[in-house]
Amino acid sequence: MTIKTEIRGHVGIIRMDRPPVNAINHDIRAGLIAALVALAEKASLDRIVLAGADRIFAAGADAGEFNAPPTDPTLPQVIAAIEASPLPVVAAIRGACLGGGLELALACPWRIADPSAQLGLPEVILGVVPGSGGTQRLPRLIGLEMALSMISSGRSLSAAKALDAGLVDAIADDAVDAACAADLTEALVRPAVRAMPAPGAAQAAVADARALAGKKMRGQAAPLVAISLVEMTASTDFDTGLAAERAQFLALRSTPECKALRHVFFAERAARLPDSLKSAAPNSLEKVVVVGGGTMGAGIAYALVQSGSSVTLVERDDDAATAAQSRVSGLFDAAVARGLIQVDKAAATLAGMRFQASYDGLADAGLAIEAAFEDMEVKKSVLTALDTAMPDAVLATNTSYLDVDVMASWLADPARLVGLHFFSPAHIMKLLEIVRGKASSDTALATGFALAKQLRKLPVMVGVCDGFVGNRMLQRVREAAEHLLLEGAEFTQVDRVMTDFGYAMGLYMTQDLSGLDIAWANRKRQADARDPARLYSRVQDEMCTAGRLGRKTGEGWYIYEKGADPVPNPAVAPLVDAEAARHGITRQPMTDDAVLNRLLLALINEAATLLGEGIAAKAADVDLVLVHGYGFPRFRGGPLFHADQIGMAVLLEQVKALEAKDPIVWKVAPLIERLAAEGRGFLD
Ligand code: NAI
């Protein structure tokens, strides 16, 4: 039963009960109509209270139904039934009241929230607009400007802010009790939201919202459509606006953009402990050790202590321990400055952390994460020291590229080691690659997933290879870009086609930001294993040798001067020309389409290869890694979702053509051949 009803004195209570979030599907809609009809017949009642059964009102329409045509009763029909109800319906709102959930509440003449309530219309985040009156009712209730800022960005309001905005009428600790007892005199005389006067026009706010959406949700249709619909409320009657909204909602929900955003949304929801590890008992995370307090270790330690673990950070000497402490302290300062934590609480939490240069007193911690230098000798000294100091703990390495299986072989029990690959900044980025070594025990892996849960990160399990999923694909696309430069593309063109596609920043600008020396060190490490016949561009190495390491040295691919926008570095072109000549390549201009296509093919073919090798378990995992760790535009769904839009037969033909020209760099992934033969996509 997705709808439960209860009679409490003069009140009929309807509760939506579809865990975990009361996503509004056909059963809920049909149940609501039936309950409204049944309760309306009871002469003893003076009101109906609409609530969620547990800690949530309703988090929105069930996006799983978006692929099929709408079925009666639709949400607009339920909303019409609430508005037509002979008994006034009071919304008692606890927890999430989002999307279709808020649209239900907006149909009610009275809304009471408890302090946990979050109210919003986040549809644009899924590539659609509200489809059941949200864009038309909200501006009438709270004004055009406020409604615009919520609907065009998808942001929600807390109960207190919703009360200020006039979105709810009262806040009460128990919203259902308060709704049962509320004096409804005012509710009975005021017009339904649909009949409230049109809001005043706000042209400047509309223009600002368009500019912001163009910047923050560049390339996406839904936010701009939502803004136009909200704008309409100032000049159009309610029913006309409602019809326009419904038409736009139905059109948008089958666009590739909406499908892509839904794909990422469902991939995120599926990123959790796999069934195969459910019976494993994770180690306790009450006490955790972090070794190395540089960029990554400081961020990891900060995230851990903020999530409730007690943290000891081990550094190589006392000075380094002091430096690590001040790095963590800097993260607390930044959080205080942003109002995320009170200054006293920050000081107390920092004071509770231990920073030391020895491995003493660590034995009772359940997990250690090493984030020392990316160097096998350093990793060995750290992991063997941990092996002795923490005989019962799960040990983890945050290595970006190095071989987790080799590291495991240094331990008395190799099963204790797992890779936990965080992304920078570690306390902000949500992605966590959990690297399953050949020997990793279920306990070690389950501990990684438990950590992800505690830190509210998105865990993706990956296998051991150079760079795991994300960095391996990054290396491949970098190589493809280098080859494009030799053929005739410009690095500024590579960056431009990527930002036009939806990346926040292109490949070369990003390299400047993180520093060219990281990849340089990596290429040196890989030099011995590299096929000497593989086309290798020395341009980046020469940039590094000349000290052009990116932002930190004032120049890389671009030149950085204080107060000025970066400008392309003129030193690059002669290096590229000379390198092309060395390889006997005549550079020729390339179209933007050709450049984009090549970069995407490199990503897709590499993804298909590593999927075939079992490094990633499923296509959706690869998409999650690229969207959350490498800036692949969310509204494109990830490289493999995008690949399915291109079609497997086309992909096969294009990669084959590249393989014919350069069979060392381009080898058609066997998975692409198989799927093309079967007429299937990566996500079918
Ligand atoms: P970092 O150079 O900023 O910090 C490394 C820290 O380890 C330093 O504070 C150093 O004093 C300490 N350290 C070195 N040897 C040690 C030893 N024997 N015992 C204890 N501490 C020692 O490096 P970063 O960037 O934090 O990287 C650390 C690890 O995380 C590397 O394996 C790196 O590949 C990986 N990683 C880095 C990412 C990044 O974006 N920087 C992203 C993901 C992983």
Short mmCIF file of C-alpha atoms and ligand atoms in Angstrom, two decimals, residues 291-298 300 314-317 320-321 323-324 327 359 370-375 378-379 381-382 397-402 420-425 471 514 518, ligand 1:
data_model
loop_
_atom_site.label_atom_id
_atom_site.label_comp_id
_atom_site.label_asym_id
_atom_site.label_seq_id
_atom_site.Cartn_x
_atom_site.Cartn_y
_atom_site.Cartn_z
CA VAL A 291 50.07 9.04 6.39
CA GLY A 292 51.33 12.08 4.50
CA GLY A 293 49.69 15.43 5.10
CA GLY A 294 50.31 17.16 1.77
CA THR A 295 47.62 18.32 -0.63
CA MET A 296 45.71 15.05 -0.51
CA GLY A 297 46.46 13.80 3.00
CA ALA A 298 45.42 17.10 4.59
CA ILE A 300 41.44 13.45 3.54
CA VAL A 314 51.68 10.69 10.42
CA GLU A 315 54.39 12.66 8.59
CA ARG A 316 58.01 11.94 7.78
CA ASP A 317 59.50 14.33 10.36
CA ALA A 320 56.52 18.05 7.98
CA ALA A 321 54.02 17.21 10.75
CA ALA A 323 53.35 21.81 8.01
CA ALA A 324 50.58 19.21 7.69
CA ARG A 327 47.49 22.75 6.01
CA TYR A 359 54.08 5.22 14.03
CA GLU A 370 48.65 6.53 2.93
CA ALA A 371 48.92 9.68 0.82
CA ALA A 372 52.70 10.07 0.73
CA PHE A 373 54.77 10.87 -2.37
CA GLU A 374 53.92 9.02 -5.59
CA ASP A 375 57.06 6.93 -5.46
CA VAL A 378 58.31 5.87 -0.35
CA LYS A 379 55.16 3.77 -0.57
CA SER A 381 58.65 2.36 3.55
CA VAL A 382 55.25 3.69 4.62
CA THR A 397 46.83 3.66 -0.66
CA ASN A 398 45.75 6.84 -2.40
CA THR A 399 48.15 6.25 -5.28
CA SER A 400 47.12 7.76 -8.61
CA TYR A 401 48.85 5.27 -10.90
CA LEU A 402 51.10 2.83 -9.05
CA LEU A 420 41.29 4.38 -2.13
CA HIS A 421 41.83 6.91 -4.88
CA PHE A 422 40.49 10.30 -3.81
CA PHE A 423 40.25 13.31 -6.09
CA SER A 424 41.57 16.75 -5.39
CA PRO A 425 40.43 18.65 -3.34
CA ASN A 471 43.61 8.57 -14.92
CA SER A 514 47.40 21.17 -11.90
CA ILE A 518 52.85 15.65 -12.48
P1 NAI B 1 52.14 16.09 -1.68
O1 NAI B 1 53.54 16.14 -2.18
O2 NAI B 1 51.34 17.33 -1.60
O3 NAI B 1 52.12 15.42 -0.24
C1 NAI B 1 52.82 14.27 0.08
C2 NAI B 1 53.07 14.30 1.58
O4 NAI B 1 53.60 13.05 1.96
C3 NAI B 1 54.07 15.37 2.00
O5 NAI B 1 53.49 16.16 3.01
C4 NAI B 1 55.27 14.59 2.49
O6 NAI B 1 55.93 15.22 3.56
C5 NAI B 1 54.60 13.30 2.92
N1 NAI B 1 55.55 12.19 2.94
C6 NAI B 1 56.49 11.89 2.05
N2 NAI B 1 57.16 10.80 2.42
C7 NAI B 1 56.63 10.39 3.59
C8 NAI B 1 56.92 9.33 4.47
N3 NAI B 1 57.87 8.46 4.22
N4 NAI B 1 56.17 9.23 5.58
C9 NAI B 1 55.18 10.10 5.84
N5 NAI B 1 54.89 11.13 5.03
C10 NAI B 1 55.60 11.27 3.93
O7 NAI B 1 51.42 15.00 -2.61
P2 NAI B 1 49.86 14.82 -2.88
O8 NAI B 1 49.52 15.56 -4.09
O9 NAI B 1 49.12 15.02 -1.65
O10 NAI B 1 49.81 13.27 -3.30
C11 NAI B 1 49.91 12.25 -2.35
C12 NAI B 1 49.46 10.96 -2.98
O11 NAI B 1 48.12 11.10 -3.45
C13 NAI B 1 50.26 10.52 -4.19
O12 NAI B 1 50.33 9.12 -4.22
C14 NAI B 1 49.45 11.04 -5.35
O13 NAI B 1 49.68 10.32 -6.54
C15 NAI B 1 48.06 10.81 -4.84
N6 NAI B 1 47.02 11.63 -5.43
C16 NAI B 1 47.24 12.95 -5.70
C17 NAI B 1 46.22 13.73 -6.26
C18 NAI B 1 46.43 15.18 -6.52
O14 NAI B 1 45.62 15.76 -7.26
N7 NAI B 1 47.43 15.81 -5.97
C19 NAI B 1 44.91 13.14 -6.58
C20 NAI B 1 44.77 11.77 -6.18
C21 NAI B 1 45.80 11.05 -5.65
#
